[in-house]
């Protein structure tokens, strides 16, 4: 049996079959799942995927929503550029229809070569190669090389059962050929070069990790009794379009002994962020681009995870004594 035939047979018996985006040929649902699955584990994606479909059952509904509504539903899933690109792409699809090939799908905002291929395979049965991080690991170990993996992935494509084969690659990389693989469960272990040569830990080669730069910022947590002040961050950029605490002091607020809260460390792909929240009790004043919200209501807005967590802490620690401080 060929590499592809072994994977196809294995997937039918041992692969994943109950995921909510399986069993459909609807390109909208497949596209939505593939975007959410970028750099995110299946378990984290499932509840977001189901909530999105409940609210936006088709691409017209998604395109008609505002960016803020989309980001609000995306809040907590991370990599928020995906949510913004999803909304932009929905508008393009609404105007022009869903692209019918991997090459055309790759032109949508937020869709790369491997994601486009996966969508084209599952929606249209196109014979296209995927090569995400999990698949790179499978191929590098099995064939003992990291050179020309795209060409290798294309050579391995079967003539039939392309959907099953593609799902098999995803399943194998996600559940068996992990960083600490379960080689006994692998359908291609007999021919695996990395296993034969004792190079499982070397392939694929770890990228040299550089120390991530540390950036620092201050959050001014302006509060009046049970309300807090949030402002919407500009898009694009870090947390673009989401609601956050102001990072610059508002000189029109007379501060009354701001209190330093516990610093917050948050990691991004290319840097680490250390946030120093300052709790400031002030008298509410309206200003453009900002909103005073009840702490409980604010948690339902489009928020990055550190803001949501801090709001939860503020709500837990709210006491009648704290309110009387004013």
PDB file of N, CA, C and O in Angstrom, residues 31 35 38 81-82 84-90 92-93 104-112:
ATOM      1  N   UNK A  31     -14.996  27.007   5.335  1.00  0.00           N
ATOM      2  CA  UNK A  31     -14.121  28.183   5.430  1.00  0.00           C
ATOM      3  C   UNK A  31     -14.083  28.717   6.859  1.00  0.00           C
ATOM      4  O   UNK A  31     -13.004  29.002   7.406  1.00  0.00           O
ATOM      5  N   UNK A  35     -10.583  28.812   9.187  1.00  0.00           N
ATOM      6  CA  UNK A  35     -10.033  30.059   9.709  1.00  0.00           C
ATOM      7  C   UNK A  35      -9.899  29.972  11.222  1.00  0.00           C
ATOM      8  O   UNK A  35      -8.872  30.355  11.806  1.00  0.00           O
ATOM      9  N   UNK A  38      -6.866  27.892  12.536  1.00  0.00           N
ATOM     10  CA  UNK A  38      -5.502  28.382  12.359  1.00  0.00           C
ATOM     11  C   UNK A  38      -4.882  28.660  13.727  1.00  0.00           C
ATOM     12  O   UNK A  38      -5.369  29.481  14.487  1.00  0.00           O
ATOM     13  N   UNK A  81      -6.881  39.295  14.277  1.00  0.00           N
ATOM     14  CA  UNK A  81      -6.836  39.632  12.848  1.00  0.00           C
ATOM     15  C   UNK A  81      -7.650  38.625  12.048  1.00  0.00           C
ATOM     16  O   UNK A  81      -8.207  38.958  10.994  1.00  0.00           O
ATOM     17  N   UNK A  82      -7.737  37.392  12.533  1.00  0.00           N
ATOM     18  CA  UNK A  82      -8.551  36.386  11.835  1.00  0.00           C
ATOM     19  C   UNK A  82     -10.012  36.808  11.797  1.00  0.00           C
ATOM     20  O   UNK A  82     -10.693  36.635  10.776  1.00  0.00           O
ATOM     21  N   UNK A  84     -11.201  39.911  11.996  1.00  0.00           N
ATOM     22  CA  UNK A  84     -11.360  41.059  11.098  1.00  0.00           C
ATOM     23  C   UNK A  84     -11.297  40.616   9.640  1.00  0.00           C
ATOM     24  O   UNK A  84     -12.095  41.077   8.806  1.00  0.00           O
ATOM     25  N   UNK A  85     -10.342  39.719   9.330  1.00  0.00           N
ATOM     26  CA  UNK A  85     -10.242  39.222   7.953  1.00  0.00           C
ATOM     27  C   UNK A  85     -11.450  38.393   7.555  1.00  0.00           C
ATOM     28  O   UNK A  85     -11.888  38.425   6.399  1.00  0.00           O
ATOM     29  N   UNK A  86     -11.996  37.654   8.512  1.00  0.00           N
ATOM     30  CA  UNK A  86     -13.197  36.859   8.239  1.00  0.00           C
ATOM     31  C   UNK A  86     -14.336  37.776   7.802  1.00  0.00           C
ATOM     32  O   UNK A  86     -15.049  37.486   6.827  1.00  0.00           O
ATOM     33  N   UNK A  87     -14.491  38.875   8.498  1.00  0.00           N
ATOM     34  CA  UNK A  87     -15.557  39.825   8.175  1.00  0.00           C
ATOM     35  C   UNK A  87     -15.314  40.472   6.815  1.00  0.00           C
ATOM     36  O   UNK A  87     -16.245  40.619   6.006  1.00  0.00           O
ATOM     37  N   UNK A  88     -14.077  40.850   6.525  1.00  0.00           N
ATOM     38  CA  UNK A  88     -13.738  41.439   5.225  1.00  0.00           C
ATOM     39  C   UNK A  88     -13.989  40.444   4.102  1.00  0.00           C
ATOM     40  O   UNK A  88     -14.539  40.802   3.050  1.00  0.00           O
ATOM     41  N   UNK A  89     -13.563  39.208   4.319  1.00  0.00           N
ATOM     42  CA  UNK A  89     -13.743  38.190   3.281  1.00  0.00           C
ATOM     43  C   UNK A  89     -15.218  37.901   3.036  1.00  0.00           C
ATOM     44  O   UNK A  89     -15.631  37.650   1.896  1.00  0.00           O
ATOM     45  N   UNK A  90     -16.029  37.945   4.090  1.00  0.00           N
ATOM     46  CA  UNK A  90     -17.467  37.701   3.924  1.00  0.00           C
ATOM     47  C   UNK A  90     -18.086  38.721   2.986  1.00  0.00           C
ATOM     48  O   UNK A  90     -18.938  38.384   2.150  1.00  0.00           O
ATOM     49  N   UNK A  92     -16.525  40.263   0.559  1.00  0.00           N
ATOM     50  CA  UNK A  92     -16.074  39.930  -0.796  1.00  0.00           C
ATOM     51  C   UNK A  92     -16.872  38.755  -1.359  1.00  0.00           C
ATOM     52  O   UNK A  92     -17.279  38.764  -2.531  1.00  0.00           O
ATOM     53  N   UNK A  93     -17.089  37.741  -0.534  1.00  0.00           N
ATOM     54  CA  UNK A  93     -17.834  36.566  -0.994  1.00  0.00           C
ATOM     55  C   UNK A  93     -19.274  36.939  -1.309  1.00  0.00           C
ATOM     56  O   UNK A  93     -19.856  36.454  -2.296  1.00  0.00           O
ATOM     57  N   UNK A 104      -8.033  30.622  -6.093  1.00  0.00           N
ATOM     58  CA  UNK A 104      -8.915  31.776  -5.906  1.00  0.00           C
ATOM     59  C   UNK A 104      -9.237  31.992  -4.423  1.00  0.00           C
ATOM     60  O   UNK A 104      -9.303  33.134  -3.962  1.00  0.00           O
ATOM     61  N   UNK A 105      -9.414  30.911  -3.690  1.00  0.00           N
ATOM     62  CA  UNK A 105      -9.701  31.035  -2.256  1.00  0.00           C
ATOM     63  C   UNK A 105      -8.533  31.704  -1.544  1.00  0.00           C
ATOM     64  O   UNK A 105      -8.722  32.486  -0.603  1.00  0.00           O
ATOM     65  N   UNK A 106      -7.309  31.419  -1.993  1.00  0.00           N
ATOM     66  CA  UNK A 106      -6.118  31.989  -1.359  1.00  0.00           C
ATOM     67  C   UNK A 106      -6.052  33.505  -1.505  1.00  0.00           C
ATOM     68  O   UNK A 106      -5.258  34.154  -0.813  1.00  0.00           O
ATOM     69  N   UNK A 107      -6.868  34.082  -2.373  1.00  0.00           N
ATOM     70  CA  UNK A 107      -6.884  35.530  -2.541  1.00  0.00           C
ATOM     71  C   UNK A 107      -7.783  36.226  -1.525  1.00  0.00           C
ATOM     72  O   UNK A 107      -7.772  37.452  -1.405  1.00  0.00           O
ATOM     73  N   UNK A 108      -8.568  35.456  -0.774  1.00  0.00           N
ATOM     74  CA  UNK A 108      -9.419  36.051   0.261  1.00  0.00           C
ATOM     75  C   UNK A 108      -8.559  36.551   1.415  1.00  0.00           C
ATOM     76  O   UNK A 108      -7.516  35.959   1.729  1.00  0.00           O
ATOM     77  N   UNK A 109      -8.971  37.608   2.088  1.00  0.00           N
ATOM     78  CA  UNK A 109      -8.225  38.080   3.258  1.00  0.00           C
ATOM     79  C   UNK A 109      -8.102  36.993   4.319  1.00  0.00           C
ATOM     80  O   UNK A 109      -9.064  36.310   4.643  1.00  0.00           O
ATOM     81  N   UNK A 110      -6.888  36.816   4.824  1.00  0.00           N
ATOM     82  CA  UNK A 110      -6.664  35.878   5.921  1.00  0.00           C
ATOM     83  C   UNK A 110      -6.548  34.426   5.529  1.00  0.00           C
ATOM     84  O   UNK A 110      -6.512  33.559   6.409  1.00  0.00           O
ATOM     85  N   UNK A 111      -6.480  34.130   4.226  1.00  0.00           N
ATOM     86  CA  UNK A 111      -6.406  32.741   3.775  1.00  0.00           C
ATOM     87  C   UNK A 111      -5.071  32.502   3.083  1.00  0.00           C
ATOM     88  O   UNK A 111      -4.755  33.132   2.076  1.00  0.00           O
ATOM     89  N   UNK A 112      -4.277  31.596   3.629  1.00  0.00           N
ATOM     90  CA  UNK A 112      -3.011  31.226   3.017  1.00  0.00           C
ATOM     91  C   UNK A 112      -3.146  29.999   2.147  1.00  0.00           C
ATOM     92  O   UNK A 112      -4.238  29.441   1.983  1.00  0.00           O
TER      93      UNK A 112
END
